[in-house]
mmCIF file of C-alpha atoms and ligand atoms in Angstrom:
data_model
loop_
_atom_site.group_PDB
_atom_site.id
_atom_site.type_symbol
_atom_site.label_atom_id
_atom_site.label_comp_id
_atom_site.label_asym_id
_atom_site.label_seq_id
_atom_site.Cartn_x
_atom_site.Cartn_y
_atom_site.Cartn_z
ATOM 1 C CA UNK A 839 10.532 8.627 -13.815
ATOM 2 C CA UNK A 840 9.498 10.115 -10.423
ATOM 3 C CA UNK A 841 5.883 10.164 -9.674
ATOM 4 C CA UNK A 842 4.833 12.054 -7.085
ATOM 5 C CA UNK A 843 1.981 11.235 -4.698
ATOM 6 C CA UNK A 844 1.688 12.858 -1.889
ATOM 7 C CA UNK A 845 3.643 16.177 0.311
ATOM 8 C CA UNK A 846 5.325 14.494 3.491
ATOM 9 C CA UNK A 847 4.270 16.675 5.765
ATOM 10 C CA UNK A 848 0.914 15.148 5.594
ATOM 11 C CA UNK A 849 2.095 11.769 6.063
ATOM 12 C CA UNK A 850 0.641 11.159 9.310
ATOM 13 C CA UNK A 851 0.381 7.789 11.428
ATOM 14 C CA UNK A 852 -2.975 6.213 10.291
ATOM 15 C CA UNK A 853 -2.544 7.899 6.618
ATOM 16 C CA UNK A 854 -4.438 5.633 4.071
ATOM 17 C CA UNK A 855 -4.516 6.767 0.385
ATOM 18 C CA UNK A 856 -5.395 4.948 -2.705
ATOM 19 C CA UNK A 857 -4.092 6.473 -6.249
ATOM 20 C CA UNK A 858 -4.635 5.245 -9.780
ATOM 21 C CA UNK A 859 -1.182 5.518 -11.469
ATOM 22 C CA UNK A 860 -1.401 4.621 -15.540
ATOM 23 C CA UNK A 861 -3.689 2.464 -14.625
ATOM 24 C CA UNK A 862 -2.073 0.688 -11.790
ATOM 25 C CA UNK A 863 -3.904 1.371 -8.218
ATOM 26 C CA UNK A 864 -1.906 1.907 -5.655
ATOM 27 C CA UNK A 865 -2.361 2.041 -1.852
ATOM 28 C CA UNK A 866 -0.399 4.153 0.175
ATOM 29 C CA UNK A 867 -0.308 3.982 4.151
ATOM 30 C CA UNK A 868 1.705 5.247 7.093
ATOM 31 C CA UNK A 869 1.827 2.280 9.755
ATOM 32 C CA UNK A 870 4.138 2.984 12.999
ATOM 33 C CA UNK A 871 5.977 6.004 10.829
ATOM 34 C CA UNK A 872 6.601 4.014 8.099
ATOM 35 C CA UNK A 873 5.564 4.463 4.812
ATOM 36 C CA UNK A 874 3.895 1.487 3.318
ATOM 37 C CA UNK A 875 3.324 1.342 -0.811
ATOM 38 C CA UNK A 876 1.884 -2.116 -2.325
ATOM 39 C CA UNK A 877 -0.470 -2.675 -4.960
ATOM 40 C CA UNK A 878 -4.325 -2.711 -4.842
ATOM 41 C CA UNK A 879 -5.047 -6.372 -5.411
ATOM 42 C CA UNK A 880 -5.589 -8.720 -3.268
ATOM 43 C CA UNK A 881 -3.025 -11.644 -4.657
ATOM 44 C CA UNK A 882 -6.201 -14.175 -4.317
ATOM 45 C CA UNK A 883 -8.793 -13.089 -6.613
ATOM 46 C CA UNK A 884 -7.878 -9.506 -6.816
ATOM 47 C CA UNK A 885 -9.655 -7.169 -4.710
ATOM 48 C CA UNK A 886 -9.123 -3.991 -3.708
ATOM 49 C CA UNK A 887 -7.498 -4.092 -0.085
ATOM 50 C CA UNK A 888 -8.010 -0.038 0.401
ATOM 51 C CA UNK A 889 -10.630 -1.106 3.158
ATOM 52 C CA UNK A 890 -9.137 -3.460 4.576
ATOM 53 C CA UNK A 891 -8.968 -4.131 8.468
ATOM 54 C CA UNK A 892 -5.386 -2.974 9.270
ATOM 55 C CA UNK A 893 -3.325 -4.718 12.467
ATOM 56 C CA UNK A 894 0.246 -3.481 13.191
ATOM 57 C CA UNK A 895 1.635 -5.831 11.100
ATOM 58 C CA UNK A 896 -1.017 -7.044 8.301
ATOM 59 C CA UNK A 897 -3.622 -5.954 6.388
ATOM 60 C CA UNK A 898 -7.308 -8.371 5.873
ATOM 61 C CA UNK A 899 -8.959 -8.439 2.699
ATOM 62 C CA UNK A 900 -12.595 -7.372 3.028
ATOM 63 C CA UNK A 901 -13.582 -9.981 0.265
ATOM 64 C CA UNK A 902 -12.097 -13.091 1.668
ATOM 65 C CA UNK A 903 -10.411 -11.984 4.883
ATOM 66 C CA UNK A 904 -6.536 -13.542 3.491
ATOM 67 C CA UNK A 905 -4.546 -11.406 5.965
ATOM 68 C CA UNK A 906 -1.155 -10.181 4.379
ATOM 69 C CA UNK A 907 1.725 -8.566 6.014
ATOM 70 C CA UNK A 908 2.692 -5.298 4.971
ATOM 71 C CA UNK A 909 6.119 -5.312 5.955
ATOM 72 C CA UNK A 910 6.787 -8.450 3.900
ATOM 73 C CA UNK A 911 3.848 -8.985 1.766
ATOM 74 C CA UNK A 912 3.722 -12.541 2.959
ATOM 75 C CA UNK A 913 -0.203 -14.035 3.400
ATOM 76 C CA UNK A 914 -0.347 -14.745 7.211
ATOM 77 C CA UNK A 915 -3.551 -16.805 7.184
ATOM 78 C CA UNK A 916 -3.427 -18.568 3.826
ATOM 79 C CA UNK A 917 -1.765 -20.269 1.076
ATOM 80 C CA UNK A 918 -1.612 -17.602 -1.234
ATOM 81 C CA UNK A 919 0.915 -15.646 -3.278
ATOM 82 C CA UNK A 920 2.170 -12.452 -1.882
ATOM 83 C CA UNK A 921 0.912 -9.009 -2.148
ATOM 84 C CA UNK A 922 3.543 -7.134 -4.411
ATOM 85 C CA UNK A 923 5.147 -4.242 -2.188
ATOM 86 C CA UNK A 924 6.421 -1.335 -3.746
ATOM 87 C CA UNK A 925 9.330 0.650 -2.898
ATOM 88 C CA UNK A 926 8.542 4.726 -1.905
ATOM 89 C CA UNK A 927 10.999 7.211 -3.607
ATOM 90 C CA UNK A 928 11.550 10.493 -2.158
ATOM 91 C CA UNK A 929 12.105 13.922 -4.177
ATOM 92 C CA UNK A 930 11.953 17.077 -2.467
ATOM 93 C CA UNK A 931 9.168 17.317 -0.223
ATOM 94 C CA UNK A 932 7.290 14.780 -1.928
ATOM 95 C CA UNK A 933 6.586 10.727 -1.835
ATOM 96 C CA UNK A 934 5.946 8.793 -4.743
ATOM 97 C CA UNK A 935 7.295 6.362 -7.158
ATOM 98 C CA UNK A 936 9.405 5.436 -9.826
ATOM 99 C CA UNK A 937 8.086 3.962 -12.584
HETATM 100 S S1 LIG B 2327 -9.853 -11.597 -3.051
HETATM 101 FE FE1 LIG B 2327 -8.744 -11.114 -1.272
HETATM 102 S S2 LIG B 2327 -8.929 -12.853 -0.023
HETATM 103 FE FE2 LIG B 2327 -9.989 -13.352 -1.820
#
């Protein structure tokens, strides 16, 4: 089931939403035109990573600062697991997700 979450013409570089889908948050960002979808919790202990300090290629968790990259979902700066990416569907003129 499609899940829409945001138009695409507002999907601007620097775009940084967080949504609460059936209980599962959900961060969605627009780094160097792409569009970036991954789960709000920090694989460490769990925090949210909606404020995190972005790079081009990673985002820091405020708590900790475990850097992860968001193209991958890798931790850059740690031994951790990885942040769990999610892949964007498109219908019409919208973004979202299946679930
Ligand atoms: S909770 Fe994110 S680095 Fe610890």
């Amino acid at each position: 089931m499609f899940v829409p979450l945001e138009r695409l013409l507002n999907l601007e570089e620097g775009y940084r939403q967080r949504f609460l889908i059936k209980g599962l948050p959900i961060v969605l960002m627009v780094i160097e035109g792409k569009h970036i979808l991954f789960e709000d919790r920090c694989p460490h202990q769990g925090a949210s990573l909606f404020q995190g300090a972005l790079t081009s290629d990673s985002i820091r968790c405020p708590r900790h600062g475990f850097e992860f990259d968001v193209h991958t979902g890798k931790a850059v700066n740690a031994n951790c697991p990885e942040l769990k990416l999610l892949n964007p569907a498109y219908e019409r003129d919208r973004i979202g997700i299946d679930l």
